[in-house]
PDB file of C-alpha atoms in Angstrom:
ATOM      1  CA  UNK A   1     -66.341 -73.189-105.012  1.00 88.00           C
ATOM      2  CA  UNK A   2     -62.342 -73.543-104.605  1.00 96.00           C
ATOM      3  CA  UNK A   3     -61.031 -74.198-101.211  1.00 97.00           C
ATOM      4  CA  UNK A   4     -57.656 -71.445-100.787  1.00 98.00           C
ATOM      5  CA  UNK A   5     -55.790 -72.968 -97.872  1.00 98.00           C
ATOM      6  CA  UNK A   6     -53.007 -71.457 -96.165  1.00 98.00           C
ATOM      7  CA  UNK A   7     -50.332 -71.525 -93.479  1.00 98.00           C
ATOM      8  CA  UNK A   8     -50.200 -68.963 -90.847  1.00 97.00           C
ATOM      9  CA  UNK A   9     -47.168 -68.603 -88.403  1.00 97.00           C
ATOM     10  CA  UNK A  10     -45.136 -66.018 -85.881  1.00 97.00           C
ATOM     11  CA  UNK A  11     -43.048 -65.875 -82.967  1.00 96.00           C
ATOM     12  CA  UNK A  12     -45.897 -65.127 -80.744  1.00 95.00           C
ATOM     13  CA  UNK A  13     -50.184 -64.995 -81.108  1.00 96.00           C
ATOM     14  CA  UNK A  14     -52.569 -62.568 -79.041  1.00 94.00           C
ATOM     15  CA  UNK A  15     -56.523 -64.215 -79.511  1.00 95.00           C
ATOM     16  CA  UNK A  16     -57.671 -62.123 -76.635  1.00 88.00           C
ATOM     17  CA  UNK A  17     -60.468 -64.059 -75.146  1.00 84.00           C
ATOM     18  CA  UNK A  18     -62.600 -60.744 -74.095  1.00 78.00           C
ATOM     19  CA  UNK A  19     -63.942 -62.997 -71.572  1.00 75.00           C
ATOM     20  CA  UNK A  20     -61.107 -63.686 -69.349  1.00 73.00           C
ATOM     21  CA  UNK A  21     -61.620 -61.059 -66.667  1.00 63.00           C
ATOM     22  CA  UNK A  22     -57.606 -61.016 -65.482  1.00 60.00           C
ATOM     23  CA  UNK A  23     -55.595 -59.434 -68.333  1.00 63.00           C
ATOM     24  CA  UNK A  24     -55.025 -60.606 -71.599  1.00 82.00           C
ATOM     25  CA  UNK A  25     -55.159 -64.541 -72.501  1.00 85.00           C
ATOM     26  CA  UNK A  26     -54.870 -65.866 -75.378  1.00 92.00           C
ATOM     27  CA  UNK A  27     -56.933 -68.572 -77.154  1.00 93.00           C
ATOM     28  CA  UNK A  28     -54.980 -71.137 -78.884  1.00 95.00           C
ATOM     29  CA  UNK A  29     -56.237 -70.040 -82.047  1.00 96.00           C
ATOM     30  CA  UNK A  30     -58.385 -67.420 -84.000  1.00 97.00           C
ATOM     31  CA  UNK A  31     -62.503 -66.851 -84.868  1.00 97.00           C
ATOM     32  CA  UNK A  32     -63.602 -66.371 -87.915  1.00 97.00           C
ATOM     33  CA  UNK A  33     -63.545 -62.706 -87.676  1.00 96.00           C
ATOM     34  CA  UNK A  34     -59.908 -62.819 -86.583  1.00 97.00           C
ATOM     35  CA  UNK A  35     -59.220 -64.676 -89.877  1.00 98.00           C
ATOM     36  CA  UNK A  36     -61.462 -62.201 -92.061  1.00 97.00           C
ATOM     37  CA  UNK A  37     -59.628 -59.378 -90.298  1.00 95.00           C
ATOM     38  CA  UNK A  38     -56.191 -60.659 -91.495  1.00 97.00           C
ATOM     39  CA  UNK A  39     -57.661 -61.452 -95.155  1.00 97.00           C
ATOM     40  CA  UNK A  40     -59.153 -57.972 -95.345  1.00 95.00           C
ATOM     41  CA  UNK A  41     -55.696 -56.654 -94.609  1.00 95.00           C
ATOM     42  CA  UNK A  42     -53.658 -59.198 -97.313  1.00 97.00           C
ATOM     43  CA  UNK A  43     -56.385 -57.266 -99.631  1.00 95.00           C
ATOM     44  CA  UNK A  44     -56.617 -53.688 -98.419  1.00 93.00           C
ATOM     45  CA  UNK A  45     -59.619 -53.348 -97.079  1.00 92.00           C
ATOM     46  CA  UNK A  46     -58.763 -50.227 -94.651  1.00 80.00           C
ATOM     47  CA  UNK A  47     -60.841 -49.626 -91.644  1.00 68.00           C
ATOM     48  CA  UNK A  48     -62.841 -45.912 -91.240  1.00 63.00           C
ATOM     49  CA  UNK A  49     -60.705 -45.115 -88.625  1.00 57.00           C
ATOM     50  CA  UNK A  50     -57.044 -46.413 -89.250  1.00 54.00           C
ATOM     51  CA  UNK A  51     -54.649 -44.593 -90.983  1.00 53.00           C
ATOM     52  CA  UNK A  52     -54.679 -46.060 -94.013  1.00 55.00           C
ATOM     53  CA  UNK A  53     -58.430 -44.990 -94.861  1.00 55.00           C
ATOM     54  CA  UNK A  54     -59.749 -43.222 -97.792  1.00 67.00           C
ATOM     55  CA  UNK A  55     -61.615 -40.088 -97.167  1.00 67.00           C
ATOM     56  CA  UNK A  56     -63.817 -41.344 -94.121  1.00 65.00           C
ATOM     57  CA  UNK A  57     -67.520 -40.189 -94.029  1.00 61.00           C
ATOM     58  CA  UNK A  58     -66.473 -38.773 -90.422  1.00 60.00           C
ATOM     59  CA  UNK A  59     -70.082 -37.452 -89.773  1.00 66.00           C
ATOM     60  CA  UNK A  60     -71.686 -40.713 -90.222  1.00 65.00           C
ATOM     61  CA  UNK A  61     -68.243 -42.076 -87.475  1.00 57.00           C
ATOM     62  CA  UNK A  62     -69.412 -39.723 -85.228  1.00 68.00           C
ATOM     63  CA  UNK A  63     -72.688 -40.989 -84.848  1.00 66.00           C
ATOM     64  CA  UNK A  64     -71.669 -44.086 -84.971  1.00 57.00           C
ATOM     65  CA  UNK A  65     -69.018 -43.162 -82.188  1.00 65.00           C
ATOM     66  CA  UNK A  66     -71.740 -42.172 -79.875  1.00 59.00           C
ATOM     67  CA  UNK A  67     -74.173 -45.195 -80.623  1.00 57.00           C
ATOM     68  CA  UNK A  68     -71.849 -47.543 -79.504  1.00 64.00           C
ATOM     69  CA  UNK A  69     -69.624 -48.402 -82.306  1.00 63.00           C
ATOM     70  CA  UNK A  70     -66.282 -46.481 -81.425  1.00 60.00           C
ATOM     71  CA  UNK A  71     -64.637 -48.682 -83.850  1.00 62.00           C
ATOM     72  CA  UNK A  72     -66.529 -49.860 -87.282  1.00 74.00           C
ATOM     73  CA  UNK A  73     -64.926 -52.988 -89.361  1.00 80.00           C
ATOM     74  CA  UNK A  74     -64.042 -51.831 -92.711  1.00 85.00           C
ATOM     75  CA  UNK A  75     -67.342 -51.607 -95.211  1.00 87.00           C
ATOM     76  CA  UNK A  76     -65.581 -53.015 -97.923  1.00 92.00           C
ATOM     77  CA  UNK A  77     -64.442 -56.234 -95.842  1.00 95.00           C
ATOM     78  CA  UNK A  78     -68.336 -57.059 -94.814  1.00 94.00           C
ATOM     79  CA  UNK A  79     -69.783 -56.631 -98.517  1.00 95.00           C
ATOM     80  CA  UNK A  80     -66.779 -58.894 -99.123  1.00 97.00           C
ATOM     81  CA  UNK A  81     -67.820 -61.510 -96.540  1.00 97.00           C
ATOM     82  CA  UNK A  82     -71.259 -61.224 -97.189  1.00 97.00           C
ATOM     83  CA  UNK A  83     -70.922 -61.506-101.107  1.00 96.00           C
ATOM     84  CA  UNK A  84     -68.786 -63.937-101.342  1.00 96.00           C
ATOM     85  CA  UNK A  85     -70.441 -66.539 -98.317  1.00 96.00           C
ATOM     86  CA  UNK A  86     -67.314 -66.321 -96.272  1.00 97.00           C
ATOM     87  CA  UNK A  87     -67.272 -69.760 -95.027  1.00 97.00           C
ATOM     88  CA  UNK A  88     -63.956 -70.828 -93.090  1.00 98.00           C
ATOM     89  CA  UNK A  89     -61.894 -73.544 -91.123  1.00 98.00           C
ATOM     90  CA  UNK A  90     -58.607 -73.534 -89.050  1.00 98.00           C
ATOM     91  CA  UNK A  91     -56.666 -75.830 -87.179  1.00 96.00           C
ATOM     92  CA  UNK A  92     -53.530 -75.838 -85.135  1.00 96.00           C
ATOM     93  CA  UNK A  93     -50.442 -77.294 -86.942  1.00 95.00           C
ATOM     94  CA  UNK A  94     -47.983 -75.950 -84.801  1.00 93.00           C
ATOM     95  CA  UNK A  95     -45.775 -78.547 -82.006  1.00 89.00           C
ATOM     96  CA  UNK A  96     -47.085 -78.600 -78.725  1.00 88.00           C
ATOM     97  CA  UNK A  97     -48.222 -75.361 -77.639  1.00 87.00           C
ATOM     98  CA  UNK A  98     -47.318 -73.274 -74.716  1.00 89.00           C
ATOM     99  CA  UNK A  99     -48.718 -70.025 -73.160  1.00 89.00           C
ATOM    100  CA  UNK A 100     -46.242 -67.587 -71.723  1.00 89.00           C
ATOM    101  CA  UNK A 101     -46.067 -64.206 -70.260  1.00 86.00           C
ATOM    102  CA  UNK A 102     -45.506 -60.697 -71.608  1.00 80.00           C
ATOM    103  CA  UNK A 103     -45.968 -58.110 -69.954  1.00 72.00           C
ATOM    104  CA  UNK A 104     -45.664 -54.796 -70.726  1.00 64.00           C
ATOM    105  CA  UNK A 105     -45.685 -51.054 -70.031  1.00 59.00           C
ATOM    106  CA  UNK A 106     -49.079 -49.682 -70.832  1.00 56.00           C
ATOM    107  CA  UNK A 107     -50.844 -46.141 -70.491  1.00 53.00           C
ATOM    108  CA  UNK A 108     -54.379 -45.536 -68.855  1.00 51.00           C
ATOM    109  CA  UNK A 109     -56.373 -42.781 -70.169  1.00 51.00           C
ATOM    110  CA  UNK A 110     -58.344 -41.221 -67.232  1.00 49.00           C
ATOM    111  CA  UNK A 111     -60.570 -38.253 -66.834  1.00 52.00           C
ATOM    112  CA  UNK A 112     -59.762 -36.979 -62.662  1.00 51.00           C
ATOM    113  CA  UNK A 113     -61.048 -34.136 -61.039  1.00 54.00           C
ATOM    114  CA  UNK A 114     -57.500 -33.608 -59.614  1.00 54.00           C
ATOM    115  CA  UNK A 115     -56.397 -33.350 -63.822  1.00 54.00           C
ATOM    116  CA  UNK A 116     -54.145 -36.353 -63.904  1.00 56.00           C
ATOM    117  CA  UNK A 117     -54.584 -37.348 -67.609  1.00 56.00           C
ATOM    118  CA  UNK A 118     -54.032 -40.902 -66.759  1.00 55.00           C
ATOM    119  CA  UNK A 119     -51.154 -43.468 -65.504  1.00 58.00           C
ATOM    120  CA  UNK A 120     -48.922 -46.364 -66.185  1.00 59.00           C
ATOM    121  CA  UNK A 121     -49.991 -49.567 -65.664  1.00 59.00           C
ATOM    122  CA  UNK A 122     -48.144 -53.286 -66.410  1.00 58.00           C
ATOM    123  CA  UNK A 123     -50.595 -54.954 -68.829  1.00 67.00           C
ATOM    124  CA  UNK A 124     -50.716 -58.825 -67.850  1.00 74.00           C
ATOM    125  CA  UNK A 125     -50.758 -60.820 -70.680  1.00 83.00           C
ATOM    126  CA  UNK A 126     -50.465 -64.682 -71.515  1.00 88.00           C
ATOM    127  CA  UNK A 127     -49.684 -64.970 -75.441  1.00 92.00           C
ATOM    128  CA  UNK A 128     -49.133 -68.312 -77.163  1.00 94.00           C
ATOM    129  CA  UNK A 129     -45.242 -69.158 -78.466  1.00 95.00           C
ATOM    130  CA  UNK A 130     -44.365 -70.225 -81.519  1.00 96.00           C
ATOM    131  CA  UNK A 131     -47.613 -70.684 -83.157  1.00 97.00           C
ATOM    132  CA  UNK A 132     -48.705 -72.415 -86.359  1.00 97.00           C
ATOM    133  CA  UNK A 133     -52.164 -73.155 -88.049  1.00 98.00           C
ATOM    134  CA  UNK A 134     -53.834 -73.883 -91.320  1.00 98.00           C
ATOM    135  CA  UNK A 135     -56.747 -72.157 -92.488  1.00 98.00           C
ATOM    136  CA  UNK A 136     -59.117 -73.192 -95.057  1.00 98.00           C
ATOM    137  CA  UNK A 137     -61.348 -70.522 -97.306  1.00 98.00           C
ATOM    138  CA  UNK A 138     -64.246 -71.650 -99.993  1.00 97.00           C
ATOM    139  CA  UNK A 139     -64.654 -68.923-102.231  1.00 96.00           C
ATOM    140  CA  UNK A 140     -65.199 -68.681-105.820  1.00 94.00           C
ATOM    141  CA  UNK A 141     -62.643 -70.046-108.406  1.00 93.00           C
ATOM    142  CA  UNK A 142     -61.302 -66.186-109.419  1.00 93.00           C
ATOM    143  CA  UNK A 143     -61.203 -65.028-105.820  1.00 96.00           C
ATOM    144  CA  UNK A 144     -59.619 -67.417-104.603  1.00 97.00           C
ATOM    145  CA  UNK A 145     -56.894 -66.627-107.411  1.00 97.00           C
ATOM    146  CA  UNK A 146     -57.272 -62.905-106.135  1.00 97.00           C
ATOM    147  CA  UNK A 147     -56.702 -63.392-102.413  1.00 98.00           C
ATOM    148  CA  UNK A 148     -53.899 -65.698-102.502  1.00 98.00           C
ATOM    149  CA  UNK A 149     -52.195 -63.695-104.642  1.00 98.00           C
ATOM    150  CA  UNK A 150     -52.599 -60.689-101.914  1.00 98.00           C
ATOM    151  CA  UNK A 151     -51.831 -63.117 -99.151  1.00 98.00           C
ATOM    152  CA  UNK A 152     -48.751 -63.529-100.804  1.00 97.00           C
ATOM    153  CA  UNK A 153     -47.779 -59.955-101.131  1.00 97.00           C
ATOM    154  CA  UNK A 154     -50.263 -58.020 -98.768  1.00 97.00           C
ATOM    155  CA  UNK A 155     -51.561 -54.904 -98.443  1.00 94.00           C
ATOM    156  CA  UNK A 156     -50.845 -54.095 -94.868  1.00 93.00           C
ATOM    157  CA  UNK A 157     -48.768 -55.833 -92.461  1.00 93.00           C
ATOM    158  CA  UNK A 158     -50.620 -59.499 -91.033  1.00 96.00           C
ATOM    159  CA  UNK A 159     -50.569 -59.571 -87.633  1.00 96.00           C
ATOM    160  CA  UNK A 160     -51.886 -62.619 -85.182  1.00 97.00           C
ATOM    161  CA  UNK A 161     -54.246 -61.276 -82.977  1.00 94.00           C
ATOM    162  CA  UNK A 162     -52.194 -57.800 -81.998  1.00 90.00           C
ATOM    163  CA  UNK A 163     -49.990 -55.842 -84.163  1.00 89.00           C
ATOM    164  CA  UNK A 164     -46.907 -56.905 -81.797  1.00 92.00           C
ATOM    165  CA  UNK A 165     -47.330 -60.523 -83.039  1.00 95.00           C
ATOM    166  CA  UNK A 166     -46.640 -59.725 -87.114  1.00 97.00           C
ATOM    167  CA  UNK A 167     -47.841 -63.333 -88.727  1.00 97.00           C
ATOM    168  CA  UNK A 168     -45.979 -65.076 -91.841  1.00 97.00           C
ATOM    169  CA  UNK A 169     -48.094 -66.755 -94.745  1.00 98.00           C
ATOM    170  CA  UNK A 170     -46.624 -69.699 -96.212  1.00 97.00           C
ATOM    171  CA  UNK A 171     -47.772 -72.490 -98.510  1.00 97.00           C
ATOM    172  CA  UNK A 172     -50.436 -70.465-100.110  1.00 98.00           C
ATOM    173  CA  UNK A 173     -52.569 -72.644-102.434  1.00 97.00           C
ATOM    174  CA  UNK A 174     -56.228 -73.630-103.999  1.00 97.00           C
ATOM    175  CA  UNK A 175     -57.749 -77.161-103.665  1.00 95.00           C
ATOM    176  CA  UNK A 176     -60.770 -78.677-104.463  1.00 93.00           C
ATOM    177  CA  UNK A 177     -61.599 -79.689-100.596  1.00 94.00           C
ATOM    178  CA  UNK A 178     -60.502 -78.913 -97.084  1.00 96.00           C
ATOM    179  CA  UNK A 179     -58.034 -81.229 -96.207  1.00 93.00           C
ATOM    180  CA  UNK A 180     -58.957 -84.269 -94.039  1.00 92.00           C
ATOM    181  CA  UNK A 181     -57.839 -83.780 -90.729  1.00 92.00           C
ATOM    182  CA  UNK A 182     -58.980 -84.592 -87.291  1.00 91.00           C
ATOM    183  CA  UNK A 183     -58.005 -81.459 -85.773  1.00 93.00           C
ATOM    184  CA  UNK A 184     -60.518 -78.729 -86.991  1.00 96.00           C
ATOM    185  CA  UNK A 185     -61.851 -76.516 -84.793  1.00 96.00           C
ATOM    186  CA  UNK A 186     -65.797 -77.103 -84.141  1.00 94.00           C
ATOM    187  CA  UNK A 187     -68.563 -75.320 -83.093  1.00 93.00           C
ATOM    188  CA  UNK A 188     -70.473 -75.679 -80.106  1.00 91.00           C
ATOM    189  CA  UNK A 189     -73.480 -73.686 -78.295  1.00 87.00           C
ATOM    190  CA  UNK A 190     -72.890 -75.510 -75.103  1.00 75.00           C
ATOM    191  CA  UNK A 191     -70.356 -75.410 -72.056  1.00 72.00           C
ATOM    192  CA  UNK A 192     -66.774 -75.315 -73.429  1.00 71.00           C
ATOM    193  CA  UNK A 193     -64.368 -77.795 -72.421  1.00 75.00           C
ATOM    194  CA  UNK A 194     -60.558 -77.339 -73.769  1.00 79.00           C
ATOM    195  CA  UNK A 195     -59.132 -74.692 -76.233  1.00 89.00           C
ATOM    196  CA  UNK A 196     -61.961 -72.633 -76.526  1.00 90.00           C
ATOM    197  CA  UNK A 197     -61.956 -69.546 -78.847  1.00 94.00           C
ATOM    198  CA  UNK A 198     -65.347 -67.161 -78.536  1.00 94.00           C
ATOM    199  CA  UNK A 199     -66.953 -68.141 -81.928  1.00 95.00           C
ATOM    200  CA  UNK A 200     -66.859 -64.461 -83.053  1.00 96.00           C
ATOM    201  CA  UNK A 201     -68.006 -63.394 -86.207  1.00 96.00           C
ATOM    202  CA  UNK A 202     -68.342 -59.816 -88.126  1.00 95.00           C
ATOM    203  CA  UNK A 203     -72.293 -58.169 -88.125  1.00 94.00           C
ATOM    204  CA  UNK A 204     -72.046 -57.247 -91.939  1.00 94.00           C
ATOM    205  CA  UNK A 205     -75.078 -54.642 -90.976  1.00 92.00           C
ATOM    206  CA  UNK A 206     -73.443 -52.635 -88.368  1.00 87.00           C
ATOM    207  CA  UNK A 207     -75.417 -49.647 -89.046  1.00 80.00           C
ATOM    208  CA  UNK A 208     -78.886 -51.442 -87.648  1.00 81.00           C
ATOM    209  CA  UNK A 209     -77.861 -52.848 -84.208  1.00 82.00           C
ATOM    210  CA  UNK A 210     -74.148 -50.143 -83.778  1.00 81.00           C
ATOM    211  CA  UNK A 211     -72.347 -53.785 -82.685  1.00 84.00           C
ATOM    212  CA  UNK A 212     -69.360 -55.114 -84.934  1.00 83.00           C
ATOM    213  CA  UNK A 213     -68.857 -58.528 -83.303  1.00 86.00           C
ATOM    214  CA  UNK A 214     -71.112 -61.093 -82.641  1.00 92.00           C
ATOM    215  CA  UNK A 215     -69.850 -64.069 -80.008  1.00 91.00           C
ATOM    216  CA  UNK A 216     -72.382 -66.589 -79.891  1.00 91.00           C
ATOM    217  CA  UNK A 217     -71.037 -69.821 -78.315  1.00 92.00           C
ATOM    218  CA  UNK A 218     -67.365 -71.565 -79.113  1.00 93.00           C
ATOM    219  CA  UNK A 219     -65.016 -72.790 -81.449  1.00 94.00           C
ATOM    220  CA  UNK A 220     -63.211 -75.651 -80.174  1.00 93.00           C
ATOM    221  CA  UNK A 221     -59.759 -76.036 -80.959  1.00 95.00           C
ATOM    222  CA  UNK A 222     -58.639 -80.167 -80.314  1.00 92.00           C
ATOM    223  CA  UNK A 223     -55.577 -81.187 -79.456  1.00 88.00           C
ATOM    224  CA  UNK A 224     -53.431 -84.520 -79.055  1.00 83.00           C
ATOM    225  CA  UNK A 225     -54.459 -84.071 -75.217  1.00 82.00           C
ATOM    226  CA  UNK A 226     -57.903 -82.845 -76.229  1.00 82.00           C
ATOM    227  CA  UNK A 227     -59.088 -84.285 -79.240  1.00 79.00           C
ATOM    228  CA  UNK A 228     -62.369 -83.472 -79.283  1.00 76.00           C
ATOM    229  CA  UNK A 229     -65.365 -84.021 -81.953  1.00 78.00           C
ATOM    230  CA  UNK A 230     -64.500 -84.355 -85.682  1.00 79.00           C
ATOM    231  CA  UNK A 231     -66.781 -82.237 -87.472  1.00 78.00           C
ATOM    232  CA  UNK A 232     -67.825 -83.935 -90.746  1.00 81.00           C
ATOM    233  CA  UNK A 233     -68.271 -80.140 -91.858  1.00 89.00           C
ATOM    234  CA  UNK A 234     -65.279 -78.115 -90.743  1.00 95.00           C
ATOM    235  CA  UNK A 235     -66.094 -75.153 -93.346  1.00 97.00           C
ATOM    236  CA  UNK A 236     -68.268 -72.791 -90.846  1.00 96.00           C
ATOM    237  CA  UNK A 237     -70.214 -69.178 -92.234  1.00 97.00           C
ATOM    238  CA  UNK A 238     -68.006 -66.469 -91.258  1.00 96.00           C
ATOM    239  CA  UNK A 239     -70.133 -63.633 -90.542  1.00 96.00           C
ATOM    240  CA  UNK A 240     -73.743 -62.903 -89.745  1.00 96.00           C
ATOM    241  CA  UNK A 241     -76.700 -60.013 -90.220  1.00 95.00           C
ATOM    242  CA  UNK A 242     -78.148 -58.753 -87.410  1.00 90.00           C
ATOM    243  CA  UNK A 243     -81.541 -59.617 -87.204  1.00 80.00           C
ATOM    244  CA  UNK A 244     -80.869 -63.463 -87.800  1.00 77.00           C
TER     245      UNK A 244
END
């Protein structure tokens, strides 16, 4: 296995921790199925539903629409990450990092009995400013050639986190090892203490439980103020079957 490691960078980053119940807040960095998300986009892997897609099966998104899964991760992109044993690792590089606000006009689709179609609301949001991180991929020698060379001239656009915060690749290049570094997120199962990111991954068998994203305790982002535990492992599997 080759390591492909990366710089990723933007003006602004949306992580949306789905488990802050007041607006939208940001993690400090991404999970793994943020970072297979933007890979599968470098490549081209086109979600069912997005407008790039190929001739969806749209009875089979139907009843996946009314099982549960309103929104399915492209097919492609999990026999990708399955297939290959995406296995990943990221760590802030950025200077010290700030949250701020922004807020924005948003629209509220409603069903009423008196017809009202819905309203606008101000969206709360805390995004992260100027951020900067280094990811680290094993994958085999030739597709490691493959992605960088679509990280380098993607697909679609690269976004980090939402589409309003467009991401820039830089230093794109294959090693034998993940650099040494004391600043690689870990796992934990337990309580999370510091820049915690929802260790999400992709289900790469969608179709037996109708769930895309499985968040099964943290990844723990350290910091000069937080340093944390150096993990003598920082590569971590990427996605997971339903069932394990």
């Amino acid at each position: 296995m080759n390591i492909l490691i990366f710089e990723l960078a933007g003006e602004m980053a949306m992580w949306r921790n789905v488990y802050e119940p007041m607006g939208s807040y940001s993690c400090l960095g991404p999970a793994p199925s943020n970072l297979a998300g933007l890979i599968g986009a470098a490549v081209g892997f086109a979600a069912p539903r997005s407008v790039a897609a190929d001739h969806p099966d749209e009875k089979k998104l139907e009843q996946w629409n009314k099982a549960g899964l309103v929104w399915p991760v492209a097919s492609e992109l999990l026999q990708w990450e399955e297939s290959k044993d995406f296995q990943v690792a990221c760590r802030w590089i950025g200077k010290k990092f700030r949250r701020i606000s922004w807020n924005v006009n948003g629209y509220k689709y409603m069903n009423t009995k008196s017809g009202e179609e819905g309203n606008n609301l101000r969206l709360q949001q805390q995004v992260i400013l100027d951020p900067a991180y280094e990811v680290a991929v094993a994958l085999p020698a030739d597709e490691a050639e493959r992605v960088a060379a679509a990280l380098r001239k993607p697909a679609f656009p690269l976004c980090l986190g939402a589409s309003f915060c467009r991401a820039i690749v830089r230093n794109v290049r294959i090693g034998e090892s993940v650099p040494e570094s004391p600043f690689w997120a870990f796992r934990t199962d337990g309580g999370a203490l510091g820049e915690a990111t929802p260790f999400s991954r992709h289900i790469v068998n969608p179709g037996s439980c109708f769930e895309r994203i499985r968040s099964d305790g943290y990844w723990i982002y350290p910091t000069p103020d937080q340093p944390g535990v150096i993990a003598a492992e920082p590569l971590v599997r990427g996605w997971v079957r339903a069932g394990e």
